[in-house]
Coordinates of C-alpha atoms in Angstrom, one line a residue:
Chain R
M1 CA 21.7 0.0 -30.1
K2 CA 22.0 1.8 -33.4
T3 CA 25.3 2.4 -35.1
I4 CA 25.2 6.0 -33.9
H5 CA 25.2 4.9 -30.3
W6 CA 28.3 2.8 -30.8
I7 CA 30.0 5.7 -32.5
L8 CA 29.2 7.9 -29.6
L9 CA 30.6 5.4 -27.1
G10 CA 33.7 5.2 -29.2
I11 CA 34.1 9.0 -29.1
V12 CA 33.6 9.0 -25.4
T13 CA 36.3 6.3 -24.9
L14 CA 38.7 8.1 -27.2
A15 CA 38.1 11.4 -25.4
S16 CA 38.8 9.7 -22.0
L17 CA 42.0 8.1 -23.4
A18 CA 43.1 11.5 -24.7
L19 CA 42.5 13.0 -21.3
Q20 CA 44.3 10.1 -19.6
Y21 CA 47.5 10.4 -21.7
F22 CA 47.6 14.1 -22.4
G23 CA 45.7 15.5 -19.4
P24 CA 47.2 16.4 -16.0
P25 CA 48.8 13.3 -14.4
H26 CA 47.6 11.8 -11.1
P27 CA 49.7 13.1 -8.2
H28 CA 50.0 9.6 -6.7
P29 CA 49.8 7.1 -9.6
H30 CA 48.7 3.5 -8.8
A31 CA 50.7 0.5 -9.8
W32 CA 48.0 -0.5 -12.4
D33 CA 48.1 2.9 -14.1
A34 CA 51.1 1.6 -16.1
I35 CA 48.8 -1.0 -17.8
P36 CA 47.4 0.5 -20.9
L37 CA 43.6 0.6 -21.1
F38 CA 43.4 -0.8 -17.5
Y39 CA 40.0 0.7 -16.6
C40 CA 38.5 -0.3 -19.9
M41 CA 39.5 -3.9 -19.3
F42 CA 38.5 -3.6 -15.7
G43 CA 35.0 -2.5 -16.6
F44 CA 34.5 -5.2 -19.3
V45 CA 36.1 -8.1 -17.5
G46 CA 34.5 -7.1 -14.2
C47 CA 31.1 -7.0 -15.8
V48 CA 31.5 -10.4 -17.4
L49 CA 33.0 -11.9 -14.2
I50 CA 30.1 -10.6 -12.1
I51 CA 27.5 -12.1 -14.5
V52 CA 29.2 -15.4 -15.0
V53 CA 30.1 -16.1 -11.3
S54 CA 26.7 -15.0 -10.0
K55 CA 24.8 -17.1 -12.5
F56 CA 27.1 -20.0 -11.8
L57 CA 26.4 -19.7 -8.1
G58 CA 22.7 -19.4 -8.8
K59 CA 22.5 -22.4 -11.0
V60 CA 24.5 -24.8 -8.9
W61 CA 23.3 -23.7 -5.5
L62 CA 21.3 -20.6 -4.8
Q63 CA 18.3 -20.5 -7.2
K64 CA 15.2 -22.4 -6.1
K65 CA 11.6 -22.5 -7.3
E66 CA 9.5 -19.7 -6.0
D67 CA 7.4 -22.0 -3.8
Y68 CA 10.6 -23.2 -2.0
Y69 CA 9.4 -21.8 1.3
K70 CA 6.2 -23.8 1.4
G71 CA 3.0 -21.9 1.6
D72 CA 5.0 -18.7 1.3
D73 CA 5.1 -17.7 -2.4
D74 CA 8.0 -15.4 -2.0
V75 CA 10.3 -13.7 -4.3
Chain M
M1 CA 8.4 23.6 24.3
F2 CA 10.6 24.8 21.5
E3 CA 13.6 23.3 23.2
L4 CA 12.4 19.8 22.2
A5 CA 14.6 18.0 19.7
P6 CA 13.3 17.3 16.2
A7 CA 12.6 13.7 17.2
F8 CA 10.1 14.8 19.7
W9 CA 8.4 17.1 17.2
L10 CA 7.9 14.1 15.0
L11 CA 6.7 12.0 17.8
A12 CA 4.1 14.7 18.7
A13 CA 3.1 14.8 15.1
A14 CA 2.6 11.0 15.1
A15 CA 0.4 11.3 18.2
L16 CA -1.6 14.0 16.5
A17 CA -2.0 12.0 13.4
V18 CA -3.6 9.3 15.5
V19 CA -6.6 11.5 16.1
L20 CA -6.5 14.1 13.3
P21 CA -9.5 13.7 11.0
G22 CA -9.1 14.1 7.2
K23 CA -6.6 12.5 4.9
G24 CA -5.3 15.8 3.6
L25 CA -4.5 17.2 7.1
R26 CA -2.5 14.1 8.0
A27 CA -0.7 14.1 4.7
A28 CA 0.2 17.8 5.2
L29 CA 1.5 16.9 8.7
C30 CA 3.7 14.2 7.2
V31 CA 5.4 16.8 5.0
A32 CA 5.3 19.8 7.3
M33 CA 6.7 18.3 10.5
P34 CA 10.0 17.0 9.1
L35 CA 10.5 20.5 7.6
V36 CA 9.7 22.1 11.0
G37 CA 12.2 19.7 12.5
L38 CA 14.8 20.6 9.9
W39 CA 14.3 24.3 10.6
Q40 CA 14.7 23.8 14.3
L41 CA 17.8 21.6 13.8
W42 CA 19.3 24.2 11.6
T43 CA 18.6 27.1 14.0
M44 CA 19.8 25.1 17.0
G45 CA 23.0 24.2 15.2
V46 CA 26.0 22.1 16.3
G47 CA 26.5 22.0 20.1
A48 CA 22.9 22.1 21.2
S49 CA 21.9 19.4 23.7
A50 CA 19.3 18.6 26.3
H51 CA 19.6 16.5 29.4
A52 CA 17.2 14.6 31.6
S53 CA 17.5 12.0 34.3
L54 CA 15.5 8.8 34.4
A55 CA 15.6 6.3 37.3
G56 CA 19.0 7.6 38.3
F57 CA 20.5 7.5 34.9
E58 CA 21.8 10.8 33.4
L59 CA 20.4 10.9 29.9
T60 CA 21.4 13.2 27.0
L61 CA 18.2 13.3 25.0
Y62 CA 19.9 14.9 22.1
S63 CA 23.3 16.3 21.4
V64 CA 23.9 17.9 18.0
T65 CA 27.4 17.2 16.8
K66 CA 29.1 17.8 13.5
V67 CA 28.8 14.1 12.8
N68 CA 25.1 13.6 13.4
F69 CA 24.1 17.0 12.0
V70 CA 24.6 15.9 8.4
F71 CA 22.7 12.6 9.0
A72 CA 19.8 14.4 10.8
V73 CA 19.5 16.9 7.9
I74 CA 19.1 14.2 5.3
F75 CA 16.8 12.1 7.4
L76 CA 14.5 15.1 7.8
L77 CA 14.7 16.1 4.1
I78 CA 13.9 12.7 2.8
S79 CA 11.1 12.2 5.3
A80 CA 9.4 15.4 4.0
V81 CA 9.9 14.3 0.4
A82 CA 8.6 10.8 1.1
G83 CA 5.6 12.5 2.7
V84 CA 5.0 14.2 -0.7
Y85 CA 5.3 10.9 -2.4
A86 CA 2.7 9.4 -0.1
W87 CA 0.4 12.4 -0.2
H88 CA -2.4 10.4 -1.9
V89 CA -2.3 7.5 0.6
D90 CA -5.3 7.4 2.9
D91 CA -4.1 5.1 5.6
R92 CA -3.9 6.6 9.1
G93 CA -1.8 3.6 10.3
Q94 CA 0.9 4.1 7.7
Q95 CA 1.0 7.9 8.3
V96 CA 1.4 7.4 12.1
A97 CA 4.0 4.7 11.5
A98 CA 6.0 6.8 9.0
L99 CA 6.1 9.8 11.4
S100 CA 7.1 7.5 14.3
Y101 CA 9.7 5.8 12.2
A102 CA 11.3 9.1 11.2
A103 CA 11.2 10.2 14.9
G104 CA 13.0 6.9 15.7
A105 CA 15.7 7.5 13.2
L106 CA 16.1 11.1 14.3
G107 CA 16.2 10.0 18.0
V108 CA 18.9 7.5 17.3
T109 CA 20.9 9.9 15.3
L110 CA 20.8 12.8 17.8
A111 CA 20.9 10.6 21.0
G112 CA 23.8 11.4 23.3
D113 CA 23.6 8.3 25.4
F114 CA 23.1 4.6 24.9
L115 CA 19.7 4.3 26.7
T116 CA 18.0 7.0 24.6
L117 CA 19.5 5.5 21.5
L118 CA 18.1 2.0 22.4
L119 CA 14.6 3.4 23.0
F120 CA 14.5 5.1 19.6
W121 CA 16.2 2.0 18.1
E122 CA 13.3 -0.2 19.2
L123 CA 10.7 2.5 18.1
M124 CA 12.2 2.3 14.6
A125 CA 11.9 -1.5 14.5
V126 CA 8.2 -1.5 15.4
A127 CA 7.2 1.5 13.3
S128 CA 9.0 0.3 10.2
A129 CA 7.5 -3.2 10.6
W130 CA 4.1 -1.6 10.4
L131 CA 5.0 -0.3 6.9
V132 CA 5.4 -3.9 5.8
F133 CA 2.2 -5.1 7.5
A134 CA 0.3 -2.2 5.9
R135 CA 0.6 -3.9 2.5
R136 CA -2.1 -6.2 3.9
E137 CA -1.1 -9.2 1.8
A138 CA -0.5 -12.6 3.5
R139 CA 3.1 -12.7 2.3
S140 CA 3.7 -9.2 3.6
V141 CA 2.4 -10.0 7.0
R142 CA 4.6 -13.1 7.2
A143 CA 7.6 -11.1 6.0
G144 CA 6.7 -8.3 8.5
V145 CA 6.7 -10.8 11.4
R146 CA 10.1 -12.2 10.4
Y147 CA 11.4 -8.6 10.1
L148 CA 10.1 -7.6 13.5
L149 CA 11.4 -10.8 15.2
V150 CA 14.9 -10.3 13.6
H151 CA 15.0 -6.7 14.7
V152 CA 13.9 -7.5 18.2
A153 CA 16.7 -10.0 18.4
G154 CA 19.1 -7.4 17.1
G155 CA 17.9 -4.9 19.7
S156 CA 18.4 -7.5 22.4
F157 CA 22.1 -7.9 21.4
L158 CA 22.4 -4.1 21.5
F159 CA 20.7 -4.0 24.9
G160 CA 23.0 -6.8 26.3
G161 CA 26.1 -4.9 25.0
I162 CA 24.9 -1.7 26.6
I163 CA 24.3 -3.4 30.0
L164 CA 27.8 -4.8 29.9
F165 CA 29.2 -1.5 28.8
Y166 CA 27.5 0.3 31.7
G167 CA 28.9 -2.3 34.1
Q168 CA 32.4 -1.7 32.8
T169 CA 32.4 2.0 32.6
G170 CA 29.6 3.3 34.8
T171 CA 28.5 5.7 32.1
L172 CA 25.9 5.6 29.3
T173 CA 27.5 8.4 27.3
L174 CA 28.0 7.5 23.6
Q175 CA 31.7 7.0 22.8
A176 CA 33.9 5.0 20.5
L177 CA 34.3 1.4 21.6
T178 CA 37.5 -0.6 21.3
P179 CA 38.0 -4.3 20.7
D180 CA 39.6 -4.8 24.1
M181 CA 36.3 -4.0 25.8
G182 CA 35.4 -7.6 25.0
A183 CA 31.8 -8.8 24.9
A184 CA 30.3 -5.4 25.5
A185 CA 31.7 -4.0 22.3
W186 CA 31.0 -7.1 20.3
L187 CA 27.4 -7.4 21.4
V188 CA 26.8 -3.8 20.5
L189 CA 28.5 -4.4 17.2
I190 CA 26.3 -7.4 16.4
G191 CA 23.2 -5.3 17.2
V192 CA 24.3 -2.4 15.1
A193 CA 25.6 -4.7 12.3
L194 CA 22.1 -6.3 12.0
N195 CA 20.6 -2.9 11.2
V196 CA 23.5 -2.0 8.9
A197 CA 22.4 -5.3 7.1
L198 CA 25.9 -6.7 7.3
P199 CA 25.8 -10.3 5.9
P200 CA 25.0 -12.8 7.4
L201 CA 22.7 -10.6 9.5
H202 CA 21.1 -8.9 6.5
P203 CA 18.3 -11.1 5.0
W204 CA 15.5 -9.1 6.7
L205 CA 16.2 -6.3 4.2
P206 CA 15.8 -8.0 0.8
D207 CA 13.0 -10.1 2.4
A208 CA 10.9 -7.2 3.8
Y209 CA 11.5 -4.2 1.5
P210 CA 10.0 -5.6 -1.6
K211 CA 6.9 -6.6 0.4
A212 CA 6.4 -3.2 2.1
T213 CA 3.9 -0.7 0.9
I214 CA 5.0 1.3 -2.2
T215 CA 5.3 4.5 -0.1
G216 CA 6.6 2.8 3.1
A217 CA 9.6 1.4 1.2
I218 CA 10.9 4.9 0.6
F219 CA 11.1 5.6 4.3
M220 CA 12.7 2.1 4.9
S221 CA 15.3 2.6 2.1
A222 CA 16.4 5.8 3.8
L223 CA 16.2 5.4 7.5
T224 CA 17.1 2.0 9.1
T225 CA 20.5 1.2 7.5
K226 CA 21.8 4.7 7.4
S227 CA 21.0 5.5 11.0
A228 CA 22.9 2.3 11.8
V229 CA 25.8 3.5 9.6
Y230 CA 25.8 6.7 11.7
V231 CA 26.0 4.6 15.0
L232 CA 28.7 2.5 13.5
L233 CA 30.6 5.7 12.6
V234 CA 30.4 7.0 16.2
L235 CA 31.1 3.7 18.0
F236 CA 33.4 1.8 15.8
P237 CA 35.6 4.2 13.8
G238 CA 38.8 2.6 12.5
W239 CA 37.9 -1.1 13.3
D240 CA 40.0 -2.9 10.7
L241 CA 37.4 -5.7 10.5
L242 CA 34.9 -3.3 9.1
I243 CA 37.1 -2.6 6.1
Y244 CA 36.9 -6.2 4.9
M245 CA 33.3 -6.7 6.0
G246 CA 32.3 -3.6 4.0
L247 CA 34.0 -4.9 0.9
F248 CA 32.3 -8.2 1.4
M249 CA 28.9 -6.4 1.7
A250 CA 29.5 -4.4 -1.4
L251 CA 30.2 -7.5 -3.5
Y252 CA 27.6 -9.7 -1.7
G253 CA 24.8 -7.4 -2.8
V254 CA 26.1 -7.3 -6.3
V255 CA 26.0 -11.1 -6.7
Y256 CA 22.5 -11.4 -5.3
A257 CA 21.3 -8.5 -7.4
V258 CA 22.1 -10.7 -10.5
L259 CA 19.9 -13.4 -9.2
A260 CA 17.0 -11.3 -7.8
N261 CA 13.8 -10.9 -9.9
D262 CA 11.7 -8.4 -8.0
I263 CA 12.7 -4.9 -9.0
R264 CA 12.6 -3.7 -5.5
Q265 CA 14.5 -6.7 -4.3
I266 CA 17.3 -5.8 -6.8
L267 CA 17.3 -2.3 -5.3
A268 CA 17.3 -3.8 -1.8
Y269 CA 20.4 -5.9 -2.5
H270 CA 22.1 -2.8 -3.8
I271 CA 21.4 -1.0 -0.5
I272 CA 23.5 -3.7 1.0
S273 CA 26.2 -3.2 -1.6
Q274 CA 26.2 0.6 -1.2
V275 CA 26.2 0.5 2.6
G276 CA 29.2 -1.7 2.2
Y277 CA 31.2 1.3 0.9
M278 CA 30.1 3.2 4.0
V279 CA 31.1 0.4 6.3
T280 CA 34.5 0.3 4.6
G281 CA 34.8 4.0 5.1
V282 CA 34.2 3.6 8.9
G283 CA 36.7 0.8 9.0
I284 CA 39.5 2.8 7.3
G285 CA 38.9 5.4 9.9
T286 CA 40.7 8.4 8.3
A287 CA 39.2 11.8 8.1
L288 CA 38.7 11.4 4.4
S289 CA 37.1 8.0 4.6
M290 CA 34.7 8.9 7.4
N291 CA 33.7 12.1 5.6
G292 CA 33.2 9.7 2.6
T293 CA 30.9 7.6 4.7
A294 CA 28.8 10.6 5.8
A295 CA 28.7 12.0 2.3
H296 CA 27.9 8.7 0.7
A297 CA 25.1 8.1 3.2
F298 CA 23.7 11.5 2.2
S299 CA 23.9 10.8 -1.5
H300 CA 22.7 7.2 -1.2
I301 CA 19.6 8.3 0.7
L302 CA 18.7 10.6 -2.2
Y303 CA 19.3 8.4 -5.2
K304 CA 18.0 5.2 -3.5
A305 CA 14.8 7.0 -2.5
L306 CA 14.5 8.1 -6.2
L307 CA 15.1 4.5 -7.4
F308 CA 12.5 3.1 -5.0
M309 CA 10.1 5.8 -6.0
G310 CA 10.5 5.0 -9.6
A311 CA 10.1 1.3 -9.0
G312 CA 7.1 2.1 -6.8
A313 CA 5.6 4.1 -9.7
V314 CA 6.0 1.1 -12.0
I315 CA 4.3 -1.1 -9.4
Q316 CA 1.6 1.5 -8.8
A317 CA 0.9 1.7 -12.5
T318 CA 1.0 -1.9 -13.5
G319 CA 0.6 -3.9 -10.3
V320 CA 3.6 -6.0 -11.4
S321 CA 6.9 -6.1 -9.6
K322 CA 8.8 -9.0 -11.1
L323 CA 11.3 -8.3 -13.8
S324 CA 10.4 -11.4 -15.7
D325 CA 6.8 -10.0 -16.0
L326 CA 7.8 -6.5 -16.9
G327 CA 8.9 -5.0 -20.2
G328 CA 8.1 -2.4 -22.9
L329 CA 6.9 0.3 -20.5
A330 CA 9.0 3.2 -21.8
P331 CA 6.4 4.6 -24.3
K332 CA 3.8 4.6 -21.5
M333 CA 5.9 6.0 -18.7
R334 CA 8.3 8.5 -20.2
G335 CA 8.5 10.7 -17.1
V336 CA 9.3 7.8 -14.8
V337 CA 11.9 6.5 -17.2
W338 CA 13.8 9.9 -17.1
L339 CA 13.5 10.2 -13.3
F340 CA 14.5 6.6 -12.7
M341 CA 17.5 7.0 -15.0
I342 CA 18.7 10.1 -13.0
G343 CA 18.7 7.8 -9.9
A344 CA 20.4 5.1 -11.9
F345 CA 23.2 7.5 -13.1
S346 CA 23.6 8.7 -9.6
I347 CA 24.0 5.3 -7.9
S348 CA 26.3 4.2 -10.8
G349 CA 28.6 7.2 -10.1
F350 CA 28.3 9.0 -13.4
P351 CA 30.1 12.4 -13.3
L352 CA 27.7 15.3 -12.6
F353 CA 25.5 13.1 -10.4
N354 CA 25.8 12.8 -6.6
G355 CA 27.0 9.2 -6.4
F356 CA 30.2 10.3 -8.2
I357 CA 31.1 12.9 -5.6
S358 CA 30.7 10.7 -2.6
K359 CA 31.5 7.1 -3.6
S360 CA 34.8 8.3 -5.0
M361 CA 35.7 9.8 -1.6
I362 CA 35.7 6.3 0.0
V363 CA 37.5 4.7 -2.9
S364 CA 40.2 7.4 -2.9
A365 CA 40.5 7.1 0.9
A366 CA 41.1 3.4 0.5
G367 CA 43.9 4.2 -1.9
E368 CA 45.4 6.9 0.3
A369 CA 45.4 4.4 3.2
H370 CA 47.2 1.9 0.9
H371 CA 44.4 -0.5 0.8
Y372 CA 44.8 -1.1 -2.9
A373 CA 42.9 -4.5 -3.1
I374 CA 40.0 -2.9 -1.2
M375 CA 40.1 0.0 -3.7
L376 CA 39.8 -2.4 -6.7
G377 CA 37.2 -4.4 -4.9
L378 CA 35.0 -1.3 -4.4
L379 CA 35.5 -0.4 -8.1
L380 CA 34.3 -3.9 -9.0
A381 CA 31.2 -3.4 -6.9
S382 CA 30.5 -0.2 -8.7
V383 CA 30.7 -2.1 -12.0
G384 CA 28.0 -4.3 -10.6
T385 CA 26.0 -1.3 -9.4
F386 CA 25.8 0.1 -12.9
L387 CA 25.2 -3.3 -14.3
H388 CA 22.0 -3.9 -12.3
T389 CA 20.5 -0.6 -11.3
G390 CA 21.7 1.4 -14.3
L391 CA 21.2 -1.3 -16.9
K392 CA 19.4 -4.5 -15.9
I393 CA 16.3 -2.9 -14.2
P394 CA 15.6 -0.1 -16.7
V395 CA 16.4 -2.2 -19.8
F396 CA 14.1 -5.0 -18.9
T397 CA 11.4 -2.9 -17.3
F398 CA 11.1 0.0 -19.7
W399 CA 12.4 -1.7 -22.9
G400 CA 13.0 -5.3 -23.6
K401 CA 10.1 -7.7 -24.5
D402 CA 6.8 -5.7 -24.6
Q403 CA 4.5 -7.5 -22.1
K404 CA 1.6 -5.4 -23.2
L405 CA 0.9 -4.3 -19.6
E406 CA -2.0 -2.0 -18.8
T407 CA -0.8 1.2 -17.0
K408 CA -2.9 3.1 -14.6
P409 CA -2.1 6.8 -14.2
I410 CA 0.2 7.7 -11.3
P411 CA -0.7 10.3 -8.7
R412 CA 0.8 13.7 -9.6
N413 CA 2.4 14.0 -6.1
M414 CA 4.6 11.0 -6.9
Y415 CA 6.1 12.9 -9.8
V416 CA 6.6 16.0 -7.7
A417 CA 8.5 13.9 -5.1
M418 CA 10.6 12.2 -7.7
G419 CA 11.4 15.5 -9.3
L420 CA 12.5 17.0 -6.0
V421 CA 14.9 14.1 -5.3
A422 CA 16.1 14.0 -8.8
F423 CA 17.0 17.7 -8.5
G424 CA 18.9 16.9 -5.3
C425 CA 20.8 14.1 -7.0
T426 CA 22.0 16.4 -9.8
F427 CA 22.4 19.5 -7.6
F428 CA 24.9 17.9 -5.3
G429 CA 26.6 16.2 -8.3
V430 CA 27.1 19.5 -10.0
Y431 CA 27.8 21.5 -6.9
P432 CA 29.4 19.1 -4.4
H433 CA 30.6 21.9 -2.2
A434 CA 27.0 22.3 -0.9
L435 CA 27.4 18.8 0.7
Y436 CA 31.1 19.0 1.6
V437 CA 30.6 22.0 3.9
L438 CA 28.3 19.8 6.0
L439 CA 30.9 17.0 6.4
P440 CA 32.2 16.5 10.0
F441 CA 35.9 15.9 9.6
D442 CA 38.7 18.1 8.3
A443 CA 39.8 16.7 4.9
E444 CA 40.0 18.3 1.6
Y445 CA 38.7 16.5 -1.5
H446 CA 38.1 17.3 -5.1
P447 CA 36.1 14.8 -7.1
Y448 CA 36.4 16.3 -10.5
T449 CA 40.0 15.5 -11.3
A450 CA 41.0 14.3 -14.8
Y451 CA 42.0 11.0 -13.3
H452 CA 38.6 10.3 -11.7
L453 CA 36.8 11.3 -14.9
V454 CA 38.9 9.0 -17.0
E455 CA 38.5 6.2 -14.5
A456 CA 34.7 6.6 -14.3
T457 CA 34.1 7.0 -18.0
Q458 CA 36.2 4.0 -19.0
I459 CA 34.8 1.7 -16.4
L460 CA 31.2 2.7 -17.1
T461 CA 31.6 2.5 -20.9
F462 CA 33.1 -0.9 -20.9
T463 CA 30.6 -2.2 -18.3
F464 CA 27.9 -1.2 -20.7
I465 CA 29.6 -3.1 -23.5
G466 CA 30.0 -6.2 -21.3
F467 CA 26.3 -5.9 -20.4
W468 CA 25.3 -5.6 -24.0
V469 CA 27.2 -8.7 -25.0
L470 CA 25.7 -10.8 -22.2
R471 CA 22.4 -9.1 -21.8
A472 CA 20.4 -12.2 -22.7
K473 CA 21.8 -13.8 -19.5
L474 CA 20.5 -11.1 -17.3
A475 CA 16.8 -11.2 -18.0
G476 CA 14.7 -11.8 -14.9
E477 CA 14.0 -15.4 -14.0
P478 CA 11.1 -16.6 -11.9
Y479 CA 13.3 -18.1 -9.2
L480 CA 14.2 -17.1 -5.7
A481 CA 17.8 -17.1 -4.5
L482 CA 18.6 -18.7 -1.2
D483 CA 19.9 -16.3 1.4
T484 CA 20.7 -16.6 5.1
D485 CA 17.1 -16.2 5.9
W486 CA 17.1 -19.9 5.0
F487 CA 18.3 -20.6 8.5
Y488 CA 15.2 -19.2 10.2
R489 CA 12.6 -19.9 7.5
R490 CA 13.6 -23.5 7.1
G491 CA 14.8 -23.7 10.7
A492 CA 11.4 -22.6 12.1
P493 CA 9.7 -25.9 11.5
V494 CA 12.6 -27.7 13.0
A495 CA 12.7 -25.4 16.0
Q496 CA 8.9 -25.9 16.3
A497 CA 9.4 -29.7 16.3
M498 CA 12.0 -29.4 19.0
V499 CA 10.7 -26.7 21.3
V500 CA 7.0 -26.1 20.6
K501 CA 5.8 -29.6 19.9
P502 CA 7.0 -31.3 23.2
V503 CA 5.5 -28.5 25.2
N504 CA 2.3 -28.7 23.3
A505 CA 2.2 -32.5 23.8
F506 CA 2.8 -32.2 27.5
F507 CA 0.0 -29.7 28.0
G508 CA -2.2 -31.7 25.6
A509 CA -1.7 -34.8 27.7
G510 CA -2.5 -32.8 30.9
A511 CA -5.7 -31.5 29.3
K512 CA -6.7 -35.0 28.3
A513 CA -6.1 -36.3 31.8
R514 CA -8.1 -33.4 33.3
D515 CA -11.0 -34.1 30.9
G516 CA -10.9 -37.9 31.8
I517 CA -11.1 -37.2 35.5
A518 CA -13.9 -34.7 35.0
S519 CA -15.9 -37.1 32.9
F520 CA -15.3 -39.9 35.4
L521 CA -16.6 -37.7 38.2
A522 CA -19.5 -36.4 36.2
S523 CA -20.6 -39.8 35.2
N524 CA -20.3 -41.4 38.7
F525 CA -21.3 -38.6 41.0
G526 CA -24.1 -37.3 38.9
N527 CA -26.8 -39.3 40.7
P528 CA -25.7 -40.9 44.0
R529 CA -28.9 -42.9 44.1
A530 CA -27.4 -44.9 41.2
W531 CA -24.8 -46.3 43.7
F532 CA -27.6 -48.3 45.4
G533 CA -29.5 -49.0 42.2
L534 CA -32.3 -46.7 43.3
Q535 CA -32.2 -44.2 40.4
K536 CA -35.4 -43.7 38.5
G537 CA -34.0 -41.4 35.8
S538 CA -30.5 -41.0 34.3
R539 CA -27.4 -42.4 36.1
D540 CA -25.5 -39.3 35.2
R541 CA -27.8 -36.6 36.4
F542 CA -29.9 -36.1 39.5
D543 CA -33.3 -34.7 38.4
P544 CA -35.4 -33.9 41.5
D545 CA -38.6 -34.1 39.6
V546 CA -37.8 -37.6 38.6
E547 CA -35.9 -38.9 41.6
R548 CA -38.1 -37.5 44.4
A549 CA -41.7 -38.5 45.0
P550 CA -44.2 -35.9 43.7
L551 CA -45.1 -33.0 45.9
G552 CA -48.6 -34.4 46.4
S553 CA -47.4 -37.5 48.2
G554 CA -45.4 -35.4 50.7
L555 CA -48.5 -33.3 51.4
A556 CA -50.6 -36.5 51.7
L557 CA -48.1 -37.8 54.2
I558 CA -48.2 -34.7 56.3
L559 CA -52.0 -34.7 56.1
L560 CA -52.0 -38.4 57.2
V561 CA -49.8 -37.7 60.2
F562 CA -51.9 -34.7 61.1
V563 CA -55.1 -36.7 60.9
A564 CA -53.5 -39.4 63.0
I565 CA -52.4 -37.0 65.7
F566 CA -55.7 -35.2 65.6
A567 CA -57.6 -38.5 65.8
S568 CA -55.4 -39.8 68.7
V569 CA -55.9 -36.6 70.6
V570 CA -59.7 -36.7 70.0
I571 CA -59.8 -40.3 71.0
L572 CA -57.3 -40.4 73.9
V573 CA -57.9 -37.1 75.7
P574 CA -61.4 -37.4 77.1

């Protein structure tokens, strides 16, 4: 990721925020629309949550060596 | 002849492929016949049907409705494109299996009664299993056997439900079932849910798809689960349970996709996740949500085929399928990278790609039906979709640590097929109306609203940032993740100990007793002279040459008797 990529991401985010607050409003707003930057946080927190929870489940329970099913090297 | 439904055309093509010489002719058949079927379906149009009677049952061999039309169209389209992708394959078995499999999916989709549906359902199971066996690796054969057994079990549930349904109603006509039908409805639901890959009945999918042939997996990714989604849509619309099961599926697939290492297994878990949206759409049961299910099945078949084709191209070129062994392929496979990314943008729901215009229908329908928690859950699942299919697979396959892999050139037909599907993914994304006119129910929907664009852009951007921060955690790891196939893969030895071993032991003991008796008889009755101690040779065997006196002595005896008689006559008579 070069600096230019981060700048582009920033521009896209700012454009979406501009559209959100100055564009046409949603006819049936949801309760969470009142929270500023809701979908930004949702994307970031959701992503982190998925990785952390899945990895945790994998480590404590689900992940096994590849020869777990004996004689059936299977992944 | 022309009155035959597309399914029967494909069956005839499969039969022809059995005897047709020449790889090129068979490959052409695999592309042409789905297109002939599509043309026929289009000209017949909604409302066409054919009836027959078998053993006293009135069957509706096919009945084209607004609901199954859209499914049949995409099944035929993708079968033709998968035929292009497999053009270089010189394997009669796979070609026959692929055509039969497509026929099965078409037959299930167009069937007007339960019995016809069941027959094509079983055909699909057998034909698709062949596409796993055809990989000809030991682990593929074992996975294929598991796949087949699981599907046969699912088919039995379906069959049991159909028998009960017929007993209750006296008809075999396909119709929506209700929970108050009791066991009949529930058995059918279990059978269908198995093919939908609804956890815990799903493990056949991530088990078998990564081990199928490169080209066979394209058919599998398109046909089995989506034909079952269609059946679910017809039989179980508005079942509340399905709303929650669908969300569970959507998130289940996401969690396992974090843990999976084989690139096609990651894609397989995301089939489960994406089908979860469709199941939720069936469960909500409004016109918009069920249109969303049909539209998302259509979109999903396109982009998932593209993703499986891209992953197949990587495996074809490198022979490697595990993320932990892949990396640094981008400079060597530019074309595949671009095509794969179109599939990845589509499944992730980027605006201008076809995932955006169908997934959002189901999410919006959940909101309109006031299922807000479901709505947010589905949005979370789409975060996971982008995370794995859009970021994890391409980043660690095409970029990441350069594993210095040798790449073989990929057959040109594979690129052509990927190009066709990639065109479909963007065409329907840019011009959703082309898909919306095919949708069965009456509900207006506009995907490109400011709100949806804001929502998608912000979620996707910040998912990317989250991924970038934690990307080190997501590299493939050489482990397998336990799934519900544990019960039968670890259970098989136990079941064998409980059921097979006692029976084997019983028959083993019987065989031993039989052999003992035989050897006792053989050793004691072999030579009866031995009973009196008169044997000359072996006690076990009567050898006439040894036991009997020589021939000469018999003749001498006869001669002696003759001489005696002769002498006595000569002496006594005068």
